[in-house]
Amino acid sequence: MTPAEVVEFPHRRTYISACRRPQVTVSTMWYVLALTLLATACAVPTPKTFKICVPHNAYDACQQMVEQGKSVGVTMTCVAARDRLDCMTKMKEHEADWEAVDPEDMYIAAKRFGDNFNIFKEIRTKEEPEAEFRYEAVVVIHKELQINSIEELRGLKSCHTGVGRNVGYKIPITKLTKMGILPPLNDTKLSPRENELKALSTFFSKSCIVGKWSPDKEINQRLKQEYSNLCQLCEFPDKCDYPDQNSGYEGALRCLAVGGGDVAFTKVIFVKKFFGMAYGSQPAAQSNYNPDDYSYLCPDATKKPVKGEPCVWAARPWQGYMTTEQDQEQITVLRDAIAKLNALGESSHADWISSVLALNNKTLTKDNKGPYTPHQYLTKAKYEDVIERDVLEPRRMVRMCVTGEVEEAKCQDLASAAYSRDIRPGISCVSKLNLAECYAAARDHQVDIVSVDAGLAVNAVSKFQLQPVLMEEYENDHRTHAVAVVKKSSNFQSWADLKGHKACFSHVGKAAGWVIPVYNLVTKNLIEKNNCPYTKAVGEFFSGGVQNSAEPFKCLSSGEGDVAFLDYDSAVRQVGGEDKSGEYELLCKDGGRKAFKDYASCNQAVVPPRVLLSSKDLSPVEKDDILFTMLSAADLYHKHPEYFDLFGSYQGHDNVLFSNSASGLDTVHPETNPLKDFTPIHDELKVCTPEETKP
């Protein structure tokens, strides 16, 4: 209602000032009516309760934050998601309003959801709270170095932060390649990483680039021998790995100053630290090195004194907070709420400040000048092309074979997540109707890898000329066991007691849910050996045929079956944890029953790890590509499941492409082949395996 709005009353016309009591001389009834109308028009709208999305492993911490936030007037709710990628989907579907993200997450948002999100607040350091970017990549040289073009860096000695890092590796490779300075990175006989290393080794005479050049130990060693000049400026050239005083942001400058280097790739704040200059909130300090002896080298080959304004090659944006489309008023409310939570979490030393808000004791939240769309945010830092860095044309991909919509969806999510995090080659997903088609495609080099249960893998290896190239790893070398689960109220004490009852199997051909229990039935003479197909023999031993279920435990608990055959880790997950398994027990291999917690002495067998199969005649570069991509992804997402939960449940399904219980991947060598210990079981049943394991 505006100040000059007219309200018509039956007896007179009255002008009412907005949201003020009207001065009228009418009947009490009309007076009350006028006040009611004004109260409705001028009521303060109820503040929006914002929904923050967090990965499921941070949900409890988020609940603590929400509860404590009430004390400072912040009202929020928590939405649990699989990971940050899943949060984006929930935000798009308006199930959540905002989340904490890295620039790489913003890149996925820009590509998948366009302009539907905004970056409205940033996570900055207390050292540089007013800096526009998290860090700015610069090139530093000796002032007296005579150089008139970037091409004249050729043959000089270079100092880098480390392999795969942003300012000391990815940014210089990206920019020098786009300038046409580095030699072509298109040798299809070499992996993308080896193409990069070869280019740097050819261009620079000596360097220091420490780190793991490949996640595979043998490949890492071979590369460091092949391109050893890239280690010659390091403190420990033979090791060429961390820790090394000539590596890292400051180490690259030390390498330049006293390690024999001609050019250093680092970031601005460490130039200021190294030379004792003031920066951000920090005053000038003593330094053993004279800044007057050094210059910034600009992309156009001009020089600038390091005491002055730097010329930046590219910048890494700050981490920040991303929201769905909100009006400016709501953005302001949300910014203020996060600032209050920041102050509250820091003052109370709350654990949730890191797991929920991605903050620590060196960072704080800061409003930006936006909000910006993710694309705008990355573009102003010249960072998008750094993420999209691809050294080979045409692009090389590790092709993963999948079956079904759930596997395909997870593979596509993995491909997006891995690409944003600079895992090269990228991953592409090839969908087939069943595993048999995947095996044939791997044999014929139409795909590169197929992820399968060890029980299925043994037959596939012999029938389709495949080999395991990678196998799953588990925390503390934990290996799951095949178990038989029964209800505590049942009377089963031996496998013979199961005759005539109903059984739930996970999948014909799988290790824990089929091969091992069938093997036990054969060795106990409960079903006849070589009575093919075993599905018929097993169906005759149990009543009701063979019941396959993606969730055998649910088949048991619902009453469809009397015994469930599956791996122990899945059994624990499906029952809700060992402490909730009281209604169920394990039927031991040699008779008798025990509680879930006693699985180590009451199981059917150790289950071999899941494997990734590939063709037996891979070329060296094809194998390098597979190992680099998959080992890099496994290592990253084990350490940071909040980025992408590679080894967790997906869309409510367990063991999609990878086991829920896995913690990583490892290269398979002849002496570590996990299938060799499982082959005798298959050999015992081999007369039936081709028919039994047909997917």
mmCIF file with all atom_site columns, N, CA and C in Angstrom, residues 163-206:
data_model
loop_
_atom_site.group_PDB
_atom_site.id
_atom_site.type_symbol
_atom_site.label_atom_id
_atom_site.label_alt_id
_atom_site.label_comp_id
_atom_site.label_asym_id
_atom_site.label_entity_id
_atom_site.label_seq_id
_atom_site.pdbx_PDB_ins_code
_atom_site.Cartn_x
_atom_site.Cartn_y
_atom_site.Cartn_z
_atom_site.occupancy
_atom_site.B_iso_or_equiv
_atom_site.pdbx_formal_charge
_atom_site.auth_seq_id
_atom_site.auth_comp_id
_atom_site.auth_asym_id
_atom_site.auth_atom_id
_atom_site.pdbx_PDB_model_num
ATOM 1   N N  . VAL A 1 163 ? 54.720 -31.964 -10.159 1.00 0.00 ? 163 VAL A N  1
ATOM 2   C CA . VAL A 1 163 ? 53.956 -32.535 -11.271 1.00 0.00 ? 163 VAL A CA 1
ATOM 3   C C  . VAL A 1 163 ? 52.451 -32.479 -10.980 1.00 0.00 ? 163 VAL A C  1
ATOM 4   N N  . GLY A 1 164 ? 51.682 -32.113 -11.985 1.00 0.00 ? 164 GLY A N  1
ATOM 5   C CA . GLY A 1 164 ? 50.234 -32.100 -11.858 1.00 0.00 ? 164 GLY A CA 1
ATOM 6   C C  . GLY A 1 164 ? 49.656 -30.931 -11.098 1.00 0.00 ? 164 GLY A C  1
ATOM 7   N N  . ARG A 1 165 ? 50.509 -30.045 -10.554 1.00 0.00 ? 165 ARG A N  1
ATOM 8   C CA . ARG A 1 165 ? 49.998 -28.931 -9.761  1.00 0.00 ? 165 ARG A CA 1
ATOM 9   C C  . ARG A 1 165 ? 49.615 -27.762 -10.667 1.00 0.00 ? 165 ARG A C  1
ATOM 10  N N  . ASN A 1 166 ? 48.823 -26.850 -10.130 1.00 0.00 ? 166 ASN A N  1
ATOM 11  C CA . ASN A 1 166 ? 48.258 -25.804 -10.976 1.00 0.00 ? 166 ASN A CA 1
ATOM 12  C C  . ASN A 1 166 ? 49.279 -24.815 -11.508 1.00 0.00 ? 166 ASN A C  1
ATOM 13  N N  . VAL A 1 167 ? 49.832 -23.958 -10.619 1.00 0.00 ? 167 VAL A N  1
ATOM 14  C CA . VAL A 1 167 ? 50.660 -22.855 -11.116 1.00 0.00 ? 167 VAL A CA 1
ATOM 15  C C  . VAL A 1 167 ? 52.009 -23.315 -11.653 1.00 0.00 ? 167 VAL A C  1
ATOM 16  N N  . GLY A 1 168 ? 52.514 -24.434 -11.141 1.00 0.00 ? 168 GLY A N  1
ATOM 17  C CA . GLY A 1 168 ? 53.845 -24.853 -11.557 1.00 0.00 ? 168 GLY A CA 1
ATOM 18  C C  . GLY A 1 168 ? 53.870 -25.893 -12.640 1.00 0.00 ? 168 GLY A C  1
ATOM 19  N N  . TYR A 1 169 ? 52.681 -26.357 -13.066 1.00 0.00 ? 169 TYR A N  1
ATOM 20  C CA . TYR A 1 169 ? 52.656 -27.430 -14.064 1.00 0.00 ? 169 TYR A CA 1
ATOM 21  C C  . TYR A 1 169 ? 51.506 -27.242 -15.060 1.00 0.00 ? 169 TYR A C  1
ATOM 22  N N  . LYS A 1 170 ? 50.265 -27.306 -14.592 1.00 0.00 ? 170 LYS A N  1
ATOM 23  C CA . LYS A 1 170 ? 49.126 -27.251 -15.513 1.00 0.00 ? 170 LYS A CA 1
ATOM 24  C C  . LYS A 1 170 ? 49.028 -25.920 -16.243 1.00 0.00 ? 170 LYS A C  1
ATOM 25  N N  . ILE A 1 171 ? 49.183 -24.830 -15.491 1.00 0.00 ? 171 ILE A N  1
ATOM 26  C CA . ILE A 1 171 ? 49.042 -23.515 -16.131 1.00 0.00 ? 171 ILE A CA 1
ATOM 27  C C  . ILE A 1 171 ? 50.150 -23.259 -17.146 1.00 0.00 ? 171 ILE A C  1
ATOM 28  N N  . PRO A 1 172 ? 51.440 -23.471 -16.802 1.00 0.00 ? 172 PRO A N  1
ATOM 29  C CA . PRO A 1 172 ? 52.457 -23.241 -17.842 1.00 0.00 ? 172 PRO A CA 1
ATOM 30  C C  . PRO A 1 172 ? 52.293 -24.151 -19.056 1.00 0.00 ? 172 PRO A C  1
ATOM 31  N N  . ILE A 1 173 ? 51.944 -25.414 -18.851 1.00 0.00 ? 173 ILE A N  1
ATOM 32  C CA . ILE A 1 173 ? 51.744 -26.300 -20.000 1.00 0.00 ? 173 ILE A CA 1
ATOM 33  C C  . ILE A 1 173 ? 50.576 -25.808 -20.852 1.00 0.00 ? 173 ILE A C  1
ATOM 34  N N  . THR A 1 174 ? 49.466 -25.439 -20.189 1.00 0.00 ? 174 THR A N  1
ATOM 35  C CA . THR A 1 174 ? 48.297 -24.956 -20.934 1.00 0.00 ? 174 THR A CA 1
ATOM 36  C C  . THR A 1 174 ? 48.637 -23.715 -21.756 1.00 0.00 ? 174 THR A C  1
ATOM 37  N N  . LYS A 1 175 ? 49.249 -22.728 -21.114 1.00 0.00 ? 175 LYS A N  1
ATOM 38  C CA . LYS A 1 175 ? 49.497 -21.461 -21.795 1.00 0.00 ? 175 LYS A CA 1
ATOM 39  C C  . LYS A 1 175 ? 50.598 -21.591 -22.846 1.00 0.00 ? 175 LYS A C  1
ATOM 40  N N  . LEU A 1 176 ? 51.672 -22.312 -22.537 1.00 0.00 ? 176 LEU A N  1
ATOM 41  C CA . LEU A 1 176 ? 52.766 -22.464 -23.506 1.00 0.00 ? 176 LEU A CA 1
ATOM 42  C C  . LEU A 1 176 ? 52.328 -23.291 -24.715 1.00 0.00 ? 176 LEU A C  1
ATOM 43  N N  . THR A 1 177 ? 51.437 -24.252 -24.481 1.00 0.00 ? 177 THR A N  1
ATOM 44  C CA . THR A 1 177 ? 50.916 -25.036 -25.602 1.00 0.00 ? 177 THR A CA 1
ATOM 45  C C  . THR A 1 177 ? 50.038 -24.172 -26.499 1.00 0.00 ? 177 THR A C  1
ATOM 46  N N  . LYS A 1 178 ? 49.161 -23.371 -25.876 1.00 0.00 ? 178 LYS A N  1
ATOM 47  C CA . LYS A 1 178 ? 48.278 -22.515 -26.669 1.00 0.00 ? 178 LYS A CA 1
ATOM 48  C C  . LYS A 1 178 ? 49.056 -21.461 -27.452 1.00 0.00 ? 178 LYS A C  1
ATOM 49  N N  . MET A 1 179 ? 50.212 -21.061 -26.917 1.00 0.00 ? 179 MET A N  1
ATOM 50  C CA . MET A 1 179 ? 51.068 -20.105 -27.626 1.00 0.00 ? 179 MET A CA 1
ATOM 51  C C  . MET A 1 179 ? 51.856 -20.765 -28.759 1.00 0.00 ? 179 MET A C  1
ATOM 52  N N  . GLY A 1 180 ? 51.845 -22.085 -28.802 1.00 0.00 ? 180 GLY A N  1
ATOM 53  C CA . GLY A 1 180 ? 52.644 -22.786 -29.797 1.00 0.00 ? 180 GLY A CA 1
ATOM 54  C C  . GLY A 1 180 ? 54.110 -22.872 -29.419 1.00 0.00 ? 180 GLY A C  1
ATOM 55  N N  . ILE A 1 181 ? 54.421 -22.633 -28.147 1.00 0.00 ? 181 ILE A N  1
ATOM 56  C CA . ILE A 1 181 ? 55.815 -22.629 -27.690 1.00 0.00 ? 181 ILE A CA 1
ATOM 57  C C  . ILE A 1 181 ? 56.309 -24.046 -27.412 1.00 0.00 ? 181 ILE A C  1
ATOM 58  N N  . LEU A 1 182 ? 55.508 -24.830 -26.683 1.00 0.00 ? 182 LEU A N  1
ATOM 59  C CA . LEU A 1 182 ? 55.899 -26.214 -26.442 1.00 0.00 ? 182 LEU A CA 1
ATOM 60  C C  . LEU A 1 182 ? 55.721 -27.018 -27.724 1.00 0.00 ? 182 LEU A C  1
ATOM 61  N N  . PRO A 1 183 ? 56.538 -28.034 -27.910 1.00 0.00 ? 183 PRO A N  1
ATOM 62  C CA . PRO A 1 183 ? 56.382 -28.871 -29.109 1.00 0.00 ? 183 PRO A CA 1
ATOM 63  C C  . PRO A 1 183 ? 55.037 -29.587 -29.076 1.00 0.00 ? 183 PRO A C  1
ATOM 64  N N  . PRO A 1 184 ? 54.564 -30.072 -30.221 1.00 0.00 ? 184 PRO A N  1
ATOM 65  C CA . PRO A 1 184 ? 53.247 -30.727 -30.270 1.00 0.00 ? 184 PRO A CA 1
ATOM 66  C C  . PRO A 1 184 ? 53.134 -31.859 -29.265 1.00 0.00 ? 184 PRO A C  1
ATOM 67  N N  . LEU A 1 185 ? 51.988 -31.904 -28.597 1.00 0.00 ? 185 LEU A N  1
ATOM 68  C CA . LEU A 1 185 ? 51.748 -32.936 -27.588 1.00 0.00 ? 185 LEU A CA 1
ATOM 69  C C  . LEU A 1 185 ? 50.790 -33.972 -28.167 1.00 0.00 ? 185 LEU A C  1
ATOM 70  N N  . ASN A 1 186 ? 51.150 -34.541 -29.299 1.00 0.00 ? 186 ASN A N  1
ATOM 71  C CA . ASN A 1 186 ? 50.203 -35.382 -30.022 1.00 0.00 ? 186 ASN A CA 1
ATOM 72  C C  . ASN A 1 186 ? 50.769 -36.744 -30.411 1.00 0.00 ? 186 ASN A C  1
ATOM 73  N N  . ASP A 1 187 ? 51.738 -37.219 -29.641 1.00 0.00 ? 187 ASP A N  1
ATOM 74  C CA . ASP A 1 187 ? 52.308 -38.529 -29.934 1.00 0.00 ? 187 ASP A CA 1
ATOM 75  C C  . ASP A 1 187 ? 51.365 -39.607 -29.403 1.00 0.00 ? 187 ASP A C  1
ATOM 76  N N  . THR A 1 188 ? 50.636 -40.260 -30.297 1.00 0.00 ? 188 THR A N  1
ATOM 77  C CA . THR A 1 188 ? 49.640 -41.242 -29.872 1.00 0.00 ? 188 THR A CA 1
ATOM 78  C C  . THR A 1 188 ? 50.260 -42.510 -29.298 1.00 0.00 ? 188 THR A C  1
ATOM 79  N N  . LYS A 1 189 ? 51.580 -42.635 -29.429 1.00 0.00 ? 189 LYS A N  1
ATOM 80  C CA . LYS A 1 189 ? 52.255 -43.797 -28.836 1.00 0.00 ? 189 LYS A CA 1
ATOM 81  C C  . LYS A 1 189 ? 52.571 -43.570 -27.364 1.00 0.00 ? 189 LYS A C  1
ATOM 82  N N  . LEU A 1 190 ? 52.309 -42.343 -26.880 1.00 0.00 ? 190 LEU A N  1
ATOM 83  C CA . LEU A 1 190 ? 52.598 -42.008 -25.484 1.00 0.00 ? 190 LEU A CA 1
ATOM 84  C C  . LEU A 1 190 ? 51.310 -41.592 -24.784 1.00 0.00 ? 190 LEU A C  1
ATOM 85  N N  . SER A 1 191 ? 51.288 -41.796 -23.477 1.00 0.00 ? 191 SER A N  1
ATOM 86  C CA . SER A 1 191 ? 50.142 -41.364 -22.677 1.00 0.00 ? 191 SER A CA 1
ATOM 87  C C  . SER A 1 191 ? 50.121 -39.838 -22.601 1.00 0.00 ? 191 SER A C  1
ATOM 88  N N  . PRO A 1 192 ? 48.980 -39.239 -22.248 1.00 0.00 ? 192 PRO A N  1
ATOM 89  C CA . PRO A 1 192 ? 48.934 -37.783 -22.089 1.00 0.00 ? 192 PRO A CA 1
ATOM 90  C C  . PRO A 1 192 ? 49.999 -37.262 -21.116 1.00 0.00 ? 192 PRO A C  1
ATOM 91  N N  . ARG A 1 193 ? 50.192 -37.927 -19.979 1.00 0.00 ? 193 ARG A N  1
ATOM 92  C CA . ARG A 1 193 ? 51.197 -37.469 -19.020 1.00 0.00 ? 193 ARG A CA 1
ATOM 93  C C  . ARG A 1 193 ? 52.591 -37.556 -19.635 1.00 0.00 ? 193 ARG A C  1
ATOM 94  N N  . GLU A 1 194 ? 52.885 -38.641 -20.341 1.00 0.00 ? 194 GLU A N  1
ATOM 95  C CA . GLU A 1 194 ? 54.216 -38.752 -20.944 1.00 0.00 ? 194 GLU A CA 1
ATOM 96  C C  . GLU A 1 194 ? 54.407 -37.731 -22.060 1.00 0.00 ? 194 GLU A C  1
ATOM 97  N N  . ASN A 1 195 ? 53.351 -37.396 -22.780 1.00 0.00 ? 195 ASN A N  1
ATOM 98  C CA . ASN A 1 195 ? 53.447 -36.332 -23.778 1.00 0.00 ? 195 ASN A CA 1
ATOM 99  C C  . ASN A 1 195 ? 53.856 -35.017 -23.128 1.00 0.00 ? 195 ASN A C  1
ATOM 100 N N  . GLU A 1 196 ? 53.256 -34.715 -21.972 1.00 0.00 ? 196 GLU A N  1
ATOM 101 C CA . GLU A 1 196 ? 53.600 -33.488 -21.253 1.00 0.00 ? 196 GLU A CA 1
ATOM 102 C C  . GLU A 1 196 ? 55.058 -33.496 -20.809 1.00 0.00 ? 196 GLU A C  1
ATOM 103 N N  . LEU A 1 197 ? 55.459 -34.600 -20.193 1.00 0.00 ? 197 LEU A N  1
ATOM 104 C CA . LEU A 1 197 ? 56.830 -34.694 -19.683 1.00 0.00 ? 197 LEU A CA 1
ATOM 105 C C  . LEU A 1 197 ? 57.851 -34.640 -20.819 1.00 0.00 ? 197 LEU A C  1
ATOM 106 N N  . LYS A 1 198 ? 57.552 -35.310 -21.910 1.00 0.00 ? 198 LYS A N  1
ATOM 107 C CA . LYS A 1 198 ? 58.461 -35.295 -23.052 1.00 0.00 ? 198 LYS A CA 1
ATOM 108 C C  . LYS A 1 198 ? 58.603 -33.871 -23.603 1.00 0.00 ? 198 LYS A C  1
ATOM 109 N N  . ALA A 1 199 ? 57.488 -33.138 -23.679 1.00 0.00 ? 199 ALA A N  1
ATOM 110 C CA . ALA A 1 199 ? 57.533 -31.765 -24.185 1.00 0.00 ? 199 ALA A CA 1
ATOM 111 C C  . ALA A 1 199 ? 58.385 -30.873 -23.292 1.00 0.00 ? 199 ALA A C  1
ATOM 112 N N  . LEU A 1 200 ? 58.183 -30.987 -21.972 1.00 0.00 ? 200 LEU A N  1
ATOM 113 C CA . LEU A 1 200 ? 58.971 -30.179 -21.043 1.00 0.00 ? 200 LEU A CA 1
ATOM 114 C C  . LEU A 1 200 ? 60.436 -30.582 -21.083 1.00 0.00 ? 200 LEU A C  1
ATOM 115 N N  . SER A 1 201 ? 60.702 -31.886 -21.161 1.00 0.00 ? 201 SER A N  1
ATOM 116 C CA . SER A 1 201 ? 62.084 -32.378 -21.208 1.00 0.00 ? 201 SER A CA 1
ATOM 117 C C  . SER A 1 201 ? 62.804 -31.909 -22.460 1.00 0.00 ? 201 SER A C  1
ATOM 118 N N  . THR A 1 202 ? 62.063 -31.824 -23.566 1.00 0.00 ? 202 THR A N  1
ATOM 119 C CA . THR A 1 202 ? 62.649 -31.372 -24.827 1.00 0.00 ? 202 THR A CA 1
ATOM 120 C C  . THR A 1 202 ? 62.872 -29.866 -24.828 1.00 0.00 ? 202 THR A C  1
ATOM 121 N N  . PHE A 1 203 ? 61.948 -29.133 -24.207 1.00 0.00 ? 203 PHE A N  1
ATOM 122 C CA . PHE A 1 203 ? 62.009 -27.668 -24.252 1.00 0.00 ? 203 PHE A CA 1
ATOM 123 C C  . PHE A 1 203 ? 63.034 -27.100 -23.279 1.00 0.00 ? 203 PHE A C  1
ATOM 124 N N  . PHE A 1 204 ? 63.033 -27.584 -22.034 1.00 0.00 ? 204 PHE A N  1
ATOM 125 C CA . PHE A 1 204 ? 63.970 -27.098 -21.022 1.00 0.00 ? 204 PHE A CA 1
ATOM 126 C C  . PHE A 1 204 ? 65.177 -28.031 -20.938 1.00 0.00 ? 204 PHE A C  1
ATOM 127 N N  . SER A 1 205 ? 66.343 -27.460 -20.635 1.00 0.00 ? 205 SER A N  1
ATOM 128 C CA . SER A 1 205 ? 67.549 -28.302 -20.545 1.00 0.00 ? 205 SER A CA 1
ATOM 129 C C  . SER A 1 205 ? 67.600 -29.079 -19.245 1.00 0.00 ? 205 SER A C  1
ATOM 130 N N  . LYS A 1 206 ? 67.252 -28.433 -18.139 1.00 0.00 ? 206 LYS A N  1
ATOM 131 C CA . LYS A 1 206 ? 67.192 -29.056 -16.827 1.00 0.00 ? 206 LYS A CA 1
ATOM 132 C C  . LYS A 1 206 ? 66.000 -28.470 -16.076 1.00 0.00 ? 206 LYS A C  1
#
